[in-house]
Short mmCIF file of C-alpha atoms in Angstrom, two decimals:
data_model
loop_
_atom_site.label_atom_id
_atom_site.label_comp_id
_atom_site.label_asym_id
_atom_site.label_seq_id
_atom_site.Cartn_x
_atom_site.Cartn_y
_atom_site.Cartn_z
CA MET A 81 60.20 -21.52 -30.19
CA LYS A 82 56.88 -20.69 -28.55
CA LEU A 83 55.88 -17.06 -29.04
CA ASN A 84 54.14 -15.15 -26.30
CA THR A 85 51.09 -13.64 -27.98
CA GLY A 86 49.85 -11.91 -24.83
CA MET A 87 46.66 -13.96 -24.75
CA THR A 88 45.78 -15.42 -21.39
CA HIS A 89 44.17 -18.72 -20.83
CA PRO A 90 40.33 -18.46 -20.62
CA ARG A 91 40.40 -20.28 -17.27
CA ASP A 92 41.89 -17.13 -15.72
CA PHE A 93 38.58 -15.23 -16.28
CA SER A 94 36.30 -17.58 -14.36
CA GLY A 95 37.28 -16.21 -10.96
CA ALA A 96 36.66 -12.62 -12.02
CA MET A 97 33.31 -13.57 -13.56
CA THR A 98 32.18 -15.12 -10.28
CA ASP A 99 33.25 -11.98 -8.42
CA ILE A 100 31.27 -9.75 -10.79
CA SER A 101 28.17 -11.89 -10.63
CA PHE A 102 28.29 -11.99 -6.83
CA LEU A 103 28.67 -8.23 -6.75
CA LEU A 104 25.59 -7.95 -8.97
CA ILE A 105 23.67 -10.32 -6.70
CA VAL A 106 24.56 -8.20 -3.68
CA PHE A 107 23.39 -5.08 -5.55
CA PHE A 108 20.05 -6.67 -6.41
CA LEU A 109 19.51 -8.00 -2.91
CA VAL A 110 20.10 -4.56 -1.44
CA SER A 111 17.98 -2.59 -3.90
CA MET A 112 15.08 -4.95 -4.60
CA VAL A 113 11.53 -4.71 -3.40
CA PHE A 114 9.26 -7.72 -3.59
CA ILE A 115 5.77 -6.83 -4.75
CA ALA A 116 3.61 -7.71 -1.78
CA ASP A 117 1.08 -5.00 -1.04
CA THR A 118 -0.92 -4.77 2.12
CA GLY A 119 -3.95 -2.60 2.36
CA LEU A 120 -7.49 -1.89 3.45
CA LEU A 121 -9.92 -3.61 1.18
CA LEU A 122 -12.88 -1.35 0.53
CA SER A 123 -16.10 -2.12 -1.18
CA LEU A 124 -17.64 1.19 -2.12
CA PRO A 125 -21.44 1.38 -2.13
CA GLU A 126 -23.33 1.89 -5.39
CA GLU A 127 -23.52 5.53 -6.31
CA ASP A 128 -27.34 5.57 -6.29
CA SER A 129 -27.71 3.55 -3.07
CA VAL A 130 -30.03 4.99 -0.44
CA PRO A 131 -28.18 6.14 2.71
CA LYS A 132 -28.94 4.05 5.77
CA GLU A 133 -30.44 5.83 8.74
CA MET A 134 -28.79 4.98 12.03
CA PRO A 135 -30.25 5.43 15.54
CA GLU A 136 -28.60 8.41 17.19
CA GLU A 137 -27.39 6.39 20.20
CA GLU A 138 -25.38 4.09 17.90
CA VAL A 139 -23.54 6.91 16.19
CA LEU A 140 -20.18 8.26 17.26
CA ALA A 141 -20.02 11.48 15.26
CA LEU A 142 -16.60 13.11 15.16
CA THR A 143 -15.16 15.97 13.17
CA LEU A 144 -11.54 16.40 12.20
CA ASN A 145 -11.45 20.13 11.68
CA GLU A 146 -9.14 22.35 9.64
CA ASN A 147 -6.83 22.78 12.65
CA HIS A 148 -6.30 18.99 12.78
CA THR A 149 -8.29 18.86 16.01
CA LEU A 150 -10.73 16.07 16.65
CA MET A 151 -14.08 17.30 17.94
CA GLN A 152 -17.15 15.58 19.30
CA GLY A 153 -19.72 18.33 18.95
CA GLU A 154 -18.09 21.29 20.69
CA GLU A 155 -15.77 19.16 22.78
CA ILE A 156 -12.15 18.51 21.85
CA ILE A 157 -11.11 14.89 22.20
CA GLU A 158 -7.73 13.22 21.89
CA LYS A 159 -7.32 10.90 18.91
CA GLU A 160 -6.13 8.16 21.25
CA ASN A 161 -9.43 8.32 23.16
CA VAL A 162 -11.62 7.31 20.22
CA GLY A 163 -11.18 3.66 21.16
CA ILE A 164 -12.20 4.40 24.77
CA LEU A 165 -15.36 6.19 23.57
CA ALA A 166 -16.18 3.21 21.37
CA LYS A 167 -15.65 0.77 24.22
CA GLU A 168 -17.97 2.83 26.47
CA MET A 169 -20.67 2.63 23.81
CA LYS A 170 -20.14 -1.11 23.50
CA GLU A 171 -20.50 -1.49 27.27
CA ARG A 172 -23.90 0.21 26.94
CA GLY A 173 -24.85 -2.60 24.59
CA VAL A 174 -24.79 -0.73 21.28
CA ASN A 175 -22.80 -1.53 18.17
CA PRO A 176 -21.27 1.86 17.42
CA VAL A 177 -20.82 3.41 14.00
CA LEU A 178 -18.17 6.07 13.47
CA ILE A 179 -19.18 8.99 11.30
CA LEU A 180 -16.03 10.97 10.71
CA THR A 181 -16.28 14.34 9.04
CA ILE A 182 -12.93 15.39 7.60
CA GLU A 183 -12.42 19.04 6.80
CA LYS A 184 -9.90 20.33 4.28
CA GLY A 185 -6.18 20.22 5.03
CA ASN A 186 -6.04 17.01 7.05
CA PRO A 187 -3.38 14.50 6.08
CA TYR A 188 -4.46 11.06 4.92
CA GLN A 189 -2.40 9.42 7.69
CA ASP A 190 -4.40 11.26 10.40
CA VAL A 191 -7.64 9.82 9.03
CA LEU A 192 -6.19 6.31 9.09
CA ASN A 193 -4.91 6.84 12.64
CA ILE A 194 -8.43 7.70 13.83
CA MET A 195 -9.85 4.67 12.00
CA GLU A 196 -7.19 2.54 13.67
CA GLU A 197 -8.09 3.79 17.15
CA ALA A 198 -11.78 3.23 16.44
CA LYS A 199 -11.05 -0.30 15.25
CA LYS A 200 -9.12 -0.96 18.46
CA GLY A 201 -12.28 0.05 20.33
CA GLY A 202 -14.31 -2.47 18.35
CA ILE A 203 -15.90 -0.22 15.71
CA GLU A 204 -16.49 -2.07 12.44
CA LEU A 205 -18.66 0.43 10.61
CA PHE A 206 -17.26 3.72 9.35
CA SER A 207 -18.63 6.58 7.37
CA LEU A 208 -16.03 8.97 6.04
CA ASN A 209 -17.53 12.30 5.21
CA THR A 210 -16.19 15.45 3.63
CA PRO A 211 -18.30 18.50 4.49
CA GLU A 212 -19.65 19.65 1.13
CA GLU A 213 -20.52 16.25 -0.28
CA SER A 214 -22.36 13.12 0.76
CA PRO A 215 -20.51 10.61 2.95
CA ILE A 216 -18.88 7.42 1.70
CA PRO A 217 -19.96 4.68 4.09
CA VAL A 218 -17.53 1.82 4.55
CA ALA A 219 -17.34 -1.03 7.04
CA LEU A 220 -14.43 -3.09 8.25
CA ASP A 221 -15.14 -6.79 8.08
CA LYS A 222 -14.62 -8.43 11.48
CA GLU A 223 -12.90 -11.60 10.34
CA ASN A 224 -10.72 -10.52 7.49
CA ASN A 225 -10.13 -6.91 8.49
CA GLU A 226 -11.50 -6.04 5.12
CA THR A 227 -13.91 -3.26 4.45
CA ALA A 228 -17.30 -3.87 3.01
CA ASN A 229 -20.02 -1.48 2.07
CA GLN A 230 -22.59 -0.54 4.60
CA THR A 231 -25.57 -1.67 2.59
CA PRO A 232 -28.81 0.20 3.09
CA MET B 141 59.12 -46.59 -1.48
CA LYS B 142 57.23 -43.41 -0.83
CA LEU B 143 54.70 -42.58 -3.51
CA GLN B 144 54.00 -39.00 -4.31
CA ILE B 145 50.32 -38.43 -5.06
CA LYS B 146 49.53 -35.15 -6.69
CA PRO B 147 46.26 -33.60 -5.48
CA ARG B 148 43.60 -32.98 -8.15
CA LYS B 149 43.10 -29.46 -9.32
CA LYS B 150 39.89 -27.85 -8.01
CA ALA B 151 39.17 -25.57 -10.93
CA THR B 152 35.76 -27.17 -11.51
CA GLY B 153 34.46 -25.73 -8.20
CA ILE B 154 34.81 -22.14 -9.43
CA VAL B 155 33.02 -22.94 -12.68
CA ALA B 156 30.07 -24.41 -10.77
CA MET B 157 29.99 -21.40 -8.47
CA SER B 158 29.81 -18.97 -11.38
CA ASP B 159 27.04 -21.08 -12.92
CA ILE B 160 25.04 -20.93 -9.69
CA SER B 161 25.63 -17.22 -9.24
CA PHE B 162 24.50 -16.52 -12.81
CA LEU B 163 21.36 -18.58 -12.23
CA LEU B 164 20.70 -16.52 -9.08
CA LEU B 165 21.30 -13.33 -11.05
CA ILE B 166 18.81 -14.32 -13.73
CA PHE B 167 16.24 -15.17 -11.03
CA LEU B 168 16.73 -11.80 -9.30
CA ILE B 169 16.65 -9.78 -12.52
CA THR B 170 13.39 -11.38 -13.61
CA THR B 171 11.59 -11.18 -10.25
CA VAL B 172 12.73 -7.93 -8.71
CA SER B 173 11.30 -4.46 -9.11
CA LEU B 174 13.53 -1.60 -8.11
CA ASP B 175 12.23 0.81 -5.52
CA THR B 176 11.88 3.98 -7.57
CA ASP B 177 9.12 5.71 -5.53
CA GLU B 178 11.41 7.29 -3.00
CA ASP B 179 9.16 10.32 -2.67
CA LEU B 180 6.09 8.23 -1.92
CA LYS B 181 5.60 7.51 1.76
CA LEU B 182 2.73 5.12 2.24
CA PRO B 183 0.61 5.52 5.37
CA SER B 184 0.86 2.90 8.07
CA PHE B 185 -2.12 1.01 9.46
CA LEU B 186 -2.29 -1.70 12.08
CA PHE B 187 -5.18 -3.69 10.65
CA ALA B 188 -3.96 -4.05 7.08
CA SER B 189 -4.45 -7.29 5.21
CA LYS B 190 -2.58 -8.85 2.29
CA ALA B 191 -3.88 -7.73 -1.08
CA GLY B 192 -2.75 -10.19 -3.68
CA TYR B 193 -4.59 -9.81 -6.97
CA SER B 194 -3.16 -10.69 -10.35
CA GLU B 195 -5.23 -8.17 -12.32
CA THR B 196 -5.15 -4.78 -10.69
CA VAL B 197 -4.96 -1.11 -11.54
CA TYR B 198 -2.61 1.15 -9.59
CA ILE B 199 -3.46 4.78 -9.00
CA THR B 200 -0.77 6.75 -7.20
CA VAL B 201 -1.56 10.03 -5.47
CA PRO B 202 1.83 11.70 -4.99
CA ARG B 203 2.59 14.74 -2.88
CA GLU B 204 2.79 16.85 -6.04
CA GLU B 205 -0.49 18.72 -6.32
CA GLY B 206 -2.79 18.19 -9.29
CA VAL B 207 -1.23 15.03 -10.67
CA ALA B 208 -1.94 11.33 -10.39
CA ILE B 209 -0.21 8.28 -11.79
CA ILE B 210 -2.30 5.51 -13.33
CA ASN B 211 -0.25 2.38 -14.04
CA ASP B 212 3.01 4.35 -14.29
CA MET B 213 1.45 7.04 -16.51
CA LYS B 214 1.46 10.53 -15.07
CA ILE B 215 -1.72 12.48 -15.81
CA PRO B 216 -3.41 15.61 -14.46
CA GLU B 217 -5.71 14.74 -11.55
CA ARG B 218 -8.77 16.18 -13.31
CA GLN B 219 -8.29 13.70 -16.15
CA ILE B 220 -8.55 10.59 -13.98
CA ALA B 221 -12.17 9.95 -14.93
CA SER B 222 -11.51 10.22 -18.67
CA GLU B 223 -8.40 8.05 -18.38
CA LEU B 224 -10.37 5.36 -16.54
CA THR B 225 -12.96 5.45 -19.31
CA ARG B 226 -10.21 5.14 -21.95
CA LEU B 227 -8.65 2.17 -20.18
CA ALA B 228 -12.05 0.38 -20.11
CA ILE B 229 -11.26 -1.42 -16.86
CA PRO B 230 -13.60 -4.34 -16.07
CA LEU B 231 -15.89 -3.39 -13.17
CA GLU B 232 -14.76 -6.22 -10.88
CA THR B 233 -11.08 -5.22 -11.17
CA PRO B 234 -9.66 -4.06 -7.83
CA VAL B 235 -8.14 -0.59 -7.90
CA ASN B 236 -5.10 -0.02 -5.70
CA ILE B 237 -4.81 3.50 -4.37
CA MET B 238 -1.25 4.33 -3.37
CA ALA B 239 -1.60 7.72 -1.76
CA ASP B 240 1.18 9.45 0.10
CA ALA B 241 0.57 9.61 3.85
CA ARG B 242 1.07 13.38 3.81
CA VAL B 243 -1.44 14.29 1.08
CA ASP B 244 -4.68 16.06 1.94
CA TYR B 245 -7.38 13.45 2.55
CA GLN B 246 -9.69 15.44 0.24
CA ARG B 247 -7.62 14.23 -2.73
CA VAL B 248 -8.12 10.59 -1.74
CA ASP B 249 -11.80 11.27 -1.12
CA SER B 250 -12.34 12.83 -4.54
CA LEU B 251 -10.56 9.86 -6.13
CA LEU B 252 -12.86 7.46 -4.26
CA LYS B 253 -15.86 9.40 -5.55
CA THR B 254 -14.54 9.24 -9.11
CA LEU B 255 -14.12 5.47 -8.82
CA GLN B 256 -17.62 5.19 -7.36
CA LYS B 257 -19.01 7.09 -10.35
CA LYS B 258 -17.17 4.70 -12.69
CA GLU B 259 -18.66 1.78 -10.72
CA LEU B 260 -15.18 0.56 -9.79
CA ASN B 261 -16.26 -0.34 -6.28
CA ASN B 262 -13.46 -2.73 -5.33
CA VAL B 263 -10.80 -0.50 -3.89
CA ILE B 264 -7.64 -1.23 -1.93
CA LEU B 265 -6.05 1.56 0.05
CA VAL B 266 -2.44 0.43 -0.05
CA VAL B 267 -0.76 0.93 3.32
CA GLU B 268 2.28 -0.28 5.16
CA GLN B 269 1.64 -2.84 7.84
CA LYS B 270 2.28 -1.20 11.19
CA SER B 271 3.94 -3.49 13.72
CA GLU B 272 1.92 -4.41 16.80
CA GLU B 273 2.49 -2.06 19.72
CA PRO B 274 4.07 -3.65 22.80
#
């Protein structure tokens, strides 16, 4: 007489194992992030480098004040109009440089938005400046959209 | 006479499927990193470029004031300079700055100045690629 020991045949597990592994695959596919960073490549200038003097007519000097308002001197300008200002300068035959003074309390995203508008207007050279300290000059490379230092 | 031909059992198909699914699982487990930085919202930028370097240092500037994360190690923000010295990072190594879009720009600026002082001049501001406007 054959006794029933309660043991099942191992073949019965294979279906369940496939189900579990597929469930795990679905979990990983939903929760995973592939490491592929995109960014702005900056090349900071040497700390002891001599600041480059720019002709006044080539400079687009803007201030992002504590109230998150963008100013050109005493005049308020819309962030979206930075590109238009840059294009006007380009039409006058100058290669404009944006000197952006950023006062305390301005979010990082706002600074990038202004840089983006300036880039749309054809500006490749930027100088990001915080009021109490010396500016960090950076330049966006035309071909690779990378930033390179504005060498003196 | 009519012959009765029994069809072959297809149990082997399931075994192969579980083999394949386990291979896929192993691939996913070894290549995937789970998204744990739910609080970190990277800024978006239209003119971002791919930054693929094998040897990099990651500095995260979270929304939490006064702290920074260097390669998954949380430290006070004022200790960034000393931590960079301790790590003895080669000067040509690119440094990835992952700052939250909502942080004060002054924090990013002071980090850039610290890196400049340490002569780590290759910097990547990690951003999310903004899709082209219509």
